[in-house]
């Protein structure tokens, strides 16, 4: 990791805001199957200078506090996330990182690993990165999907 971190680490250190979260068809990267967090995703990733990662995603849902027709809907948020030190790697598919989970929600078990594919670039004076979970997953209609998250550095 030392050499990869020395080369790529300074570009990913900082606080990142998710600006897009799409589910793509694994057989056709041009086919968007959905937006699991809607048009305005609420998520942050922070990477420290030593490679410690903290990732949080919030999915707002509307729920009613009562079955009464006159009840005003209340906002309910599902929060998921994890944190731990990341290790960078490079293989035939490109650059990636693997995080050993120190603390995580039930989707991210402590002691397990979260692996992401990574691409980063600068555009118009801003820094961006694309993260894609390494795992593909089945969708209700039987298609296989993969998540693609675009992040903008905000600090």
mmCIF file with all atom_site columns, C-alpha atoms in Angstrom:
data_model
loop_
_atom_site.group_PDB
_atom_site.id
_atom_site.type_symbol
_atom_site.label_atom_id
_atom_site.label_alt_id
_atom_site.label_comp_id
_atom_site.label_asym_id
_atom_site.label_entity_id
_atom_site.label_seq_id
_atom_site.pdbx_PDB_ins_code
_atom_site.Cartn_x
_atom_site.Cartn_y
_atom_site.Cartn_z
_atom_site.occupancy
_atom_site.B_iso_or_equiv
_atom_site.pdbx_formal_charge
_atom_site.auth_seq_id
_atom_site.auth_comp_id
_atom_site.auth_asym_id
_atom_site.auth_atom_id
_atom_site.pdbx_PDB_model_num
ATOM 1   C CA . UNK A 1 1   ? 0.000   0.000   0.000   1.00 0.00 ? 1   UNK A CA 1
ATOM 2   C CA . UNK A 1 2   ? 2.820   2.417   0.769   1.00 0.00 ? 2   UNK A CA 1
ATOM 3   C CA . UNK A 1 3   ? 3.669   3.082   -2.869  1.00 0.00 ? 3   UNK A CA 1
ATOM 4   C CA . UNK A 1 4   ? 0.031   3.257   -3.993  1.00 0.00 ? 4   UNK A CA 1
ATOM 5   C CA . UNK A 1 5   ? -0.863  5.500   -1.047  1.00 0.00 ? 5   UNK A CA 1
ATOM 6   C CA . UNK A 1 6   ? 2.087   7.787   -1.810  1.00 0.00 ? 6   UNK A CA 1
ATOM 7   C CA . UNK A 1 7   ? 0.928   8.085   -5.428  1.00 0.00 ? 7   UNK A CA 1
ATOM 8   C CA . UNK A 1 8   ? -2.865  8.197   -5.012  1.00 0.00 ? 8   UNK A CA 1
ATOM 9   C CA . UNK A 1 9   ? -3.553  8.995   -1.346  1.00 0.00 ? 9   UNK A CA 1
ATOM 10  C CA . UNK A 1 10  ? -3.125  12.778  -1.545  1.00 0.00 ? 10  UNK A CA 1
ATOM 11  C CA . UNK A 1 11  ? -5.814  12.893  -4.266  1.00 0.00 ? 11  UNK A CA 1
ATOM 12  C CA . UNK A 1 12  ? -8.443  11.110  -2.167  1.00 0.00 ? 12  UNK A CA 1
ATOM 13  C CA . UNK A 1 13  ? -7.720  12.573  1.280   1.00 0.00 ? 13  UNK A CA 1
ATOM 14  C CA . UNK A 1 14  ? -10.507 14.922  2.351   1.00 0.00 ? 14  UNK A CA 1
ATOM 15  C CA . UNK A 1 15  ? -14.248 15.193  2.793   1.00 0.00 ? 15  UNK A CA 1
ATOM 16  C CA . UNK A 1 16  ? -16.444 14.097  -0.115  1.00 0.00 ? 16  UNK A CA 1
ATOM 17  C CA . UNK A 1 17  ? -20.139 14.668  -0.840  1.00 0.00 ? 17  UNK A CA 1
ATOM 18  C CA . UNK A 1 18  ? -22.094 12.152  -2.915  1.00 0.00 ? 18  UNK A CA 1
ATOM 19  C CA . UNK A 1 19  ? -23.609 13.902  -5.930  1.00 0.00 ? 19  UNK A CA 1
ATOM 20  C CA . UNK A 1 20  ? -24.910 10.844  -7.783  1.00 0.00 ? 20  UNK A CA 1
ATOM 21  C CA . UNK A 1 21  ? -25.818 7.240   -6.925  1.00 0.00 ? 21  UNK A CA 1
ATOM 22  C CA . UNK A 1 22  ? -26.956 5.070   -9.817  1.00 0.00 ? 22  UNK A CA 1
ATOM 23  C CA . UNK A 1 23  ? -27.604 1.367   -10.195 1.00 0.00 ? 23  UNK A CA 1
ATOM 24  C CA . UNK A 1 24  ? -26.385 0.195   -13.602 1.00 0.00 ? 24  UNK A CA 1
ATOM 25  C CA . UNK A 1 25  ? -27.147 -3.007  -15.476 1.00 0.00 ? 25  UNK A CA 1
ATOM 26  C CA . UNK A 1 26  ? -23.963 -5.123  -15.271 1.00 0.00 ? 26  UNK A CA 1
ATOM 27  C CA . UNK A 1 27  ? -24.476 -6.193  -18.904 1.00 0.00 ? 27  UNK A CA 1
ATOM 28  C CA . UNK A 1 28  ? -25.000 -2.653  -20.182 1.00 0.00 ? 28  UNK A CA 1
ATOM 29  C CA . UNK A 1 29  ? -23.215 0.193   -18.357 1.00 0.00 ? 29  UNK A CA 1
ATOM 30  C CA . UNK A 1 30  ? -25.334 2.691   -20.309 1.00 0.00 ? 30  UNK A CA 1
ATOM 31  C CA . UNK A 1 31  ? -28.588 1.364   -18.842 1.00 0.00 ? 31  UNK A CA 1
ATOM 32  C CA . UNK A 1 32  ? -29.472 3.026   -15.545 1.00 0.00 ? 32  UNK A CA 1
ATOM 33  C CA . UNK A 1 33  ? -31.779 0.778   -13.547 1.00 0.00 ? 33  UNK A CA 1
ATOM 34  C CA . UNK A 1 34  ? -32.458 3.169   -10.694 1.00 0.00 ? 34  UNK A CA 1
ATOM 35  C CA . UNK A 1 35  ? -31.464 5.875   -8.258  1.00 0.00 ? 35  UNK A CA 1
ATOM 36  C CA . UNK A 1 36  ? -31.635 4.302   -4.783  1.00 0.00 ? 36  UNK A CA 1
ATOM 37  C CA . UNK A 1 37  ? -31.114 7.635   -3.007  1.00 0.00 ? 37  UNK A CA 1
ATOM 38  C CA . UNK A 1 38  ? -33.144 9.771   -5.403  1.00 0.00 ? 38  UNK A CA 1
ATOM 39  C CA . UNK A 1 39  ? -31.904 12.839  -7.255  1.00 0.00 ? 39  UNK A CA 1
ATOM 40  C CA . UNK A 1 40  ? -30.158 14.396  -4.237  1.00 0.00 ? 40  UNK A CA 1
ATOM 41  C CA . UNK A 1 41  ? -28.198 11.716  -2.365  1.00 0.00 ? 41  UNK A CA 1
ATOM 42  C CA . UNK A 1 42  ? -27.276 12.420  1.255   1.00 0.00 ? 42  UNK A CA 1
ATOM 43  C CA . UNK A 1 43  ? -23.900 10.809  1.869   1.00 0.00 ? 43  UNK A CA 1
ATOM 44  C CA . UNK A 1 44  ? -20.378 11.716  2.958   1.00 0.00 ? 44  UNK A CA 1
ATOM 45  C CA . UNK A 1 45  ? -17.017 9.983   2.846   1.00 0.00 ? 45  UNK A CA 1
ATOM 46  C CA . UNK A 1 46  ? -14.013 11.265  4.746   1.00 0.00 ? 46  UNK A CA 1
ATOM 47  C CA . UNK A 1 47  ? -10.496 9.939   4.200   1.00 0.00 ? 47  UNK A CA 1
ATOM 48  C CA . UNK A 1 48  ? -7.774  10.975  6.644   1.00 0.00 ? 48  UNK A CA 1
ATOM 49  C CA . UNK A 1 49  ? -4.124  11.582  5.663   1.00 0.00 ? 49  UNK A CA 1
ATOM 50  C CA . UNK A 1 50  ? -3.247  8.207   7.245   1.00 0.00 ? 50  UNK A CA 1
ATOM 51  C CA . UNK A 1 51  ? -5.898  6.315   5.237   1.00 0.00 ? 51  UNK A CA 1
ATOM 52  C CA . UNK A 1 52  ? -8.712  6.054   7.769   1.00 0.00 ? 52  UNK A CA 1
ATOM 53  C CA . UNK A 1 53  ? -12.095 6.043   6.011   1.00 0.00 ? 53  UNK A CA 1
ATOM 54  C CA . UNK A 1 54  ? -15.465 7.036   7.423   1.00 0.00 ? 54  UNK A CA 1
ATOM 55  C CA . UNK A 1 55  ? -18.517 6.581   5.170   1.00 0.00 ? 55  UNK A CA 1
ATOM 56  C CA . UNK A 1 56  ? -22.138 7.521   5.959   1.00 0.00 ? 56  UNK A CA 1
ATOM 57  C CA . UNK A 1 57  ? -25.216 7.257   3.742   1.00 0.00 ? 57  UNK A CA 1
ATOM 58  C CA . UNK A 1 58  ? -28.690 8.423   4.755   1.00 0.00 ? 58  UNK A CA 1
ATOM 59  C CA . UNK A 1 59  ? -31.808 7.353   2.904   1.00 0.00 ? 59  UNK A CA 1
ATOM 60  C CA . UNK A 1 60  ? -34.820 9.485   3.806   1.00 0.00 ? 60  UNK A CA 1
ATOM 61  C CA . UNK A 1 61  ? -38.197 7.772   3.863   1.00 0.00 ? 61  UNK A CA 1
ATOM 62  C CA . UNK A 1 62  ? -41.595 9.240   4.554   1.00 0.00 ? 62  UNK A CA 1
ATOM 63  C CA . UNK A 1 63  ? -43.610 7.488   7.202   1.00 0.00 ? 63  UNK A CA 1
ATOM 64  C CA . UNK A 1 64  ? -46.790 8.325   9.002   1.00 0.00 ? 64  UNK A CA 1
ATOM 65  C CA . UNK A 1 65  ? -46.865 8.400   12.775  1.00 0.00 ? 65  UNK A CA 1
ATOM 66  C CA . UNK A 1 66  ? -50.462 7.171   12.663  1.00 0.00 ? 66  UNK A CA 1
ATOM 67  C CA . UNK A 1 67  ? -52.965 5.632   10.257  1.00 0.00 ? 67  UNK A CA 1
ATOM 68  C CA . UNK A 1 68  ? -55.110 8.746   10.703  1.00 0.00 ? 68  UNK A CA 1
ATOM 69  C CA . UNK A 1 69  ? -55.781 10.502  7.379   1.00 0.00 ? 69  UNK A CA 1
ATOM 70  C CA . UNK A 1 70  ? -55.241 13.870  9.093   1.00 0.00 ? 70  UNK A CA 1
ATOM 71  C CA . UNK A 1 71  ? -51.781 12.965  10.389  1.00 0.00 ? 71  UNK A CA 1
ATOM 72  C CA . UNK A 1 72  ? -48.896 14.857  8.846   1.00 0.00 ? 72  UNK A CA 1
ATOM 73  C CA . UNK A 1 73  ? -46.219 12.538  7.436   1.00 0.00 ? 73  UNK A CA 1
ATOM 74  C CA . UNK A 1 74  ? -42.947 12.578  9.365   1.00 0.00 ? 74  UNK A CA 1
ATOM 75  C CA . UNK A 1 75  ? -39.480 12.126  7.968   1.00 0.00 ? 75  UNK A CA 1
ATOM 76  C CA . UNK A 1 76  ? -37.643 8.973   8.901   1.00 0.00 ? 76  UNK A CA 1
ATOM 77  C CA . UNK A 1 77  ? -34.040 8.378   7.927   1.00 0.00 ? 77  UNK A CA 1
ATOM 78  C CA . UNK A 1 78  ? -32.235 5.082   7.484   1.00 0.00 ? 78  UNK A CA 1
ATOM 79  C CA . UNK A 1 79  ? -28.533 5.568   8.185   1.00 0.00 ? 79  UNK A CA 1
ATOM 80  C CA . UNK A 1 80  ? -25.880 3.111   7.089   1.00 0.00 ? 80  UNK A CA 1
ATOM 81  C CA . UNK A 1 81  ? -22.126 3.349   7.174   1.00 0.00 ? 81  UNK A CA 1
ATOM 82  C CA . UNK A 1 82  ? -18.789 2.017   8.244   1.00 0.00 ? 82  UNK A CA 1
ATOM 83  C CA . UNK A 1 83  ? -15.273 3.121   9.075   1.00 0.00 ? 83  UNK A CA 1
ATOM 84  C CA . UNK A 1 84  ? -11.779 1.635   9.189   1.00 0.00 ? 84  UNK A CA 1
ATOM 85  C CA . UNK A 1 85  ? -8.358  1.812   7.595   1.00 0.00 ? 85  UNK A CA 1
ATOM 86  C CA . UNK A 1 86  ? -8.249  1.326   3.858   1.00 0.00 ? 86  UNK A CA 1
ATOM 87  C CA . UNK A 1 87  ? -5.644  -0.470  1.781   1.00 0.00 ? 87  UNK A CA 1
ATOM 88  C CA . UNK A 1 88  ? -5.219  0.541   -1.835  1.00 0.00 ? 88  UNK A CA 1
ATOM 89  C CA . UNK A 1 89  ? -4.665  -2.013  -4.588  1.00 0.00 ? 89  UNK A CA 1
ATOM 90  C CA . UNK A 1 90  ? -4.276  -2.095  -8.342  1.00 0.00 ? 90  UNK A CA 1
ATOM 91  C CA . UNK A 1 91  ? -5.124  -5.023  -10.601 1.00 0.00 ? 91  UNK A CA 1
ATOM 92  C CA . UNK A 1 92  ? -6.254  -5.708  -14.175 1.00 0.00 ? 92  UNK A CA 1
ATOM 93  C CA . UNK A 1 93  ? -9.517  -3.800  -13.528 1.00 0.00 ? 93  UNK A CA 1
ATOM 94  C CA . UNK A 1 94  ? -7.706  -0.719  -12.242 1.00 0.00 ? 94  UNK A CA 1
ATOM 95  C CA . UNK A 1 95  ? -7.416  1.025   -8.893  1.00 0.00 ? 95  UNK A CA 1
ATOM 96  C CA . UNK A 1 96  ? -9.396  0.117   -5.794  1.00 0.00 ? 96  UNK A CA 1
ATOM 97  C CA . UNK A 1 97  ? -9.429  0.101   -2.027  1.00 0.00 ? 97  UNK A CA 1
ATOM 98  C CA . UNK A 1 98  ? -10.379 -2.400  0.621   1.00 0.00 ? 98  UNK A CA 1
ATOM 99  C CA . UNK A 1 99  ? -11.481 -1.211  4.059   1.00 0.00 ? 99  UNK A CA 1
ATOM 100 C CA . UNK A 1 100 ? -11.349 -3.421  7.147   1.00 0.00 ? 100 UNK A CA 1
ATOM 101 C CA . UNK A 1 101 ? -14.500 -2.455  9.044   1.00 0.00 ? 101 UNK A CA 1
ATOM 102 C CA . UNK A 1 102 ? -13.828 -1.236  12.626  1.00 0.00 ? 102 UNK A CA 1
ATOM 103 C CA . UNK A 1 103 ? -17.361 0.034   13.223  1.00 0.00 ? 103 UNK A CA 1
ATOM 104 C CA . UNK A 1 104 ? -20.300 -0.554  10.925  1.00 0.00 ? 104 UNK A CA 1
ATOM 105 C CA . UNK A 1 105 ? -24.022 -0.844  10.549  1.00 0.00 ? 105 UNK A CA 1
ATOM 106 C CA . UNK A 1 106 ? -25.521 -4.302  10.107  1.00 0.00 ? 106 UNK A CA 1
ATOM 107 C CA . UNK A 1 107 ? -24.880 -4.187  6.352   1.00 0.00 ? 107 UNK A CA 1
ATOM 108 C CA . UNK A 1 108 ? -21.174 -3.716  7.084   1.00 0.00 ? 108 UNK A CA 1
ATOM 109 C CA . UNK A 1 109 ? -20.143 -6.292  9.703   1.00 0.00 ? 109 UNK A CA 1
ATOM 110 C CA . UNK A 1 110 ? -17.290 -5.421  12.060  1.00 0.00 ? 110 UNK A CA 1
ATOM 111 C CA . UNK A 1 111 ? -14.140 -7.292  11.092  1.00 0.00 ? 111 UNK A CA 1
ATOM 112 C CA . UNK A 1 112 ? -15.324 -7.743  7.509   1.00 0.00 ? 112 UNK A CA 1
ATOM 113 C CA . UNK A 1 113 ? -14.094 -5.944  4.423   1.00 0.00 ? 113 UNK A CA 1
ATOM 114 C CA . UNK A 1 114 ? -15.694 -3.437  2.090   1.00 0.00 ? 114 UNK A CA 1
ATOM 115 C CA . UNK A 1 115 ? -14.091 -3.253  -1.354  1.00 0.00 ? 115 UNK A CA 1
ATOM 116 C CA . UNK A 1 116 ? -14.555 -0.408  -3.819  1.00 0.00 ? 116 UNK A CA 1
ATOM 117 C CA . UNK A 1 117 ? -13.306 0.320   -7.312  1.00 0.00 ? 117 UNK A CA 1
ATOM 118 C CA . UNK A 1 118 ? -11.895 3.834   -7.533  1.00 0.00 ? 118 UNK A CA 1
ATOM 119 C CA . UNK A 1 119 ? -11.452 6.420   -10.227 1.00 0.00 ? 119 UNK A CA 1
ATOM 120 C CA . UNK A 1 120 ? -10.652 10.070  -9.538  1.00 0.00 ? 120 UNK A CA 1
ATOM 121 C CA . UNK A 1 121 ? -10.243 13.168  -11.657 1.00 0.00 ? 121 UNK A CA 1
ATOM 122 C CA . UNK A 1 122 ? -10.225 16.975  -11.670 1.00 0.00 ? 122 UNK A CA 1
ATOM 123 C CA . UNK A 1 123 ? -12.724 18.929  -13.758 1.00 0.00 ? 123 UNK A CA 1
ATOM 124 C CA . UNK A 1 124 ? -13.428 22.643  -13.808 1.00 0.00 ? 124 UNK A CA 1
ATOM 125 C CA . UNK A 1 125 ? -11.253 23.259  -10.760 1.00 0.00 ? 125 UNK A CA 1
ATOM 126 C CA . UNK A 1 126 ? -13.114 20.617  -8.692  1.00 0.00 ? 126 UNK A CA 1
ATOM 127 C CA . UNK A 1 127 ? -12.058 17.136  -7.582  1.00 0.00 ? 127 UNK A CA 1
ATOM 128 C CA . UNK A 1 128 ? -14.296 14.121  -8.186  1.00 0.00 ? 128 UNK A CA 1
ATOM 129 C CA . UNK A 1 129 ? -14.123 10.402  -7.548  1.00 0.00 ? 129 UNK A CA 1
ATOM 130 C CA . UNK A 1 130 ? -16.199 7.438   -8.637  1.00 0.00 ? 130 UNK A CA 1
ATOM 131 C CA . UNK A 1 131 ? -16.629 4.549   -6.225  1.00 0.00 ? 131 UNK A CA 1
ATOM 132 C CA . UNK A 1 132 ? -18.252 1.265   -7.183  1.00 0.00 ? 132 UNK A CA 1
ATOM 133 C CA . UNK A 1 133 ? -18.794 -1.595  -4.754  1.00 0.00 ? 133 UNK A CA 1
ATOM 134 C CA . UNK A 1 134 ? -16.916 -4.663  -5.984  1.00 0.00 ? 134 UNK A CA 1
ATOM 135 C CA . UNK A 1 135 ? -19.986 -6.874  -5.551  1.00 0.00 ? 135 UNK A CA 1
ATOM 136 C CA . UNK A 1 136 ? -22.796 -7.049  -8.063  1.00 0.00 ? 136 UNK A CA 1
ATOM 137 C CA . UNK A 1 137 ? -26.254 -7.855  -6.736  1.00 0.00 ? 137 UNK A CA 1
ATOM 138 C CA . UNK A 1 138 ? -29.544 -9.271  -8.027  1.00 0.00 ? 138 UNK A CA 1
ATOM 139 C CA . UNK A 1 139 ? -32.476 -6.898  -8.505  1.00 0.00 ? 139 UNK A CA 1
ATOM 140 C CA . UNK A 1 140 ? -36.160 -7.816  -8.046  1.00 0.00 ? 140 UNK A CA 1
ATOM 141 C CA . UNK A 1 141 ? -36.652 -8.164  -11.814 1.00 0.00 ? 141 UNK A CA 1
ATOM 142 C CA . UNK A 1 142 ? -33.820 -10.722 -12.044 1.00 0.00 ? 142 UNK A CA 1
ATOM 143 C CA . UNK A 1 143 ? -31.252 -8.385  -13.605 1.00 0.00 ? 143 UNK A CA 1
ATOM 144 C CA . UNK A 1 144 ? -27.857 -7.971  -11.999 1.00 0.00 ? 144 UNK A CA 1
ATOM 145 C CA . UNK A 1 145 ? -26.959 -4.458  -10.897 1.00 0.00 ? 145 UNK A CA 1
ATOM 146 C CA . UNK A 1 146 ? -23.917 -2.566  -9.711  1.00 0.00 ? 146 UNK A CA 1
ATOM 147 C CA . UNK A 1 147 ? -23.762 0.677   -7.782  1.00 0.00 ? 147 UNK A CA 1
ATOM 148 C CA . UNK A 1 148 ? -21.870 3.682   -9.099  1.00 0.00 ? 148 UNK A CA 1
ATOM 149 C CA . UNK A 1 149 ? -21.434 6.629   -6.757  1.00 0.00 ? 149 UNK A CA 1
ATOM 150 C CA . UNK A 1 150 ? -19.930 9.950   -7.845  1.00 0.00 ? 150 UNK A CA 1
ATOM 151 C CA . UNK A 1 151 ? -18.409 12.149  -5.158  1.00 0.00 ? 151 UNK A CA 1
ATOM 152 C CA . UNK A 1 152 ? -17.266 15.786  -5.141  1.00 0.00 ? 152 UNK A CA 1
ATOM 153 C CA . UNK A 1 153 ? -14.536 16.896  -2.740  1.00 0.00 ? 153 UNK A CA 1
ATOM 154 C CA . UNK A 1 154 ? -15.912 19.608  -0.467  1.00 0.00 ? 154 UNK A CA 1
ATOM 155 C CA . UNK A 1 155 ? -13.034 19.973  1.967   1.00 0.00 ? 155 UNK A CA 1
#
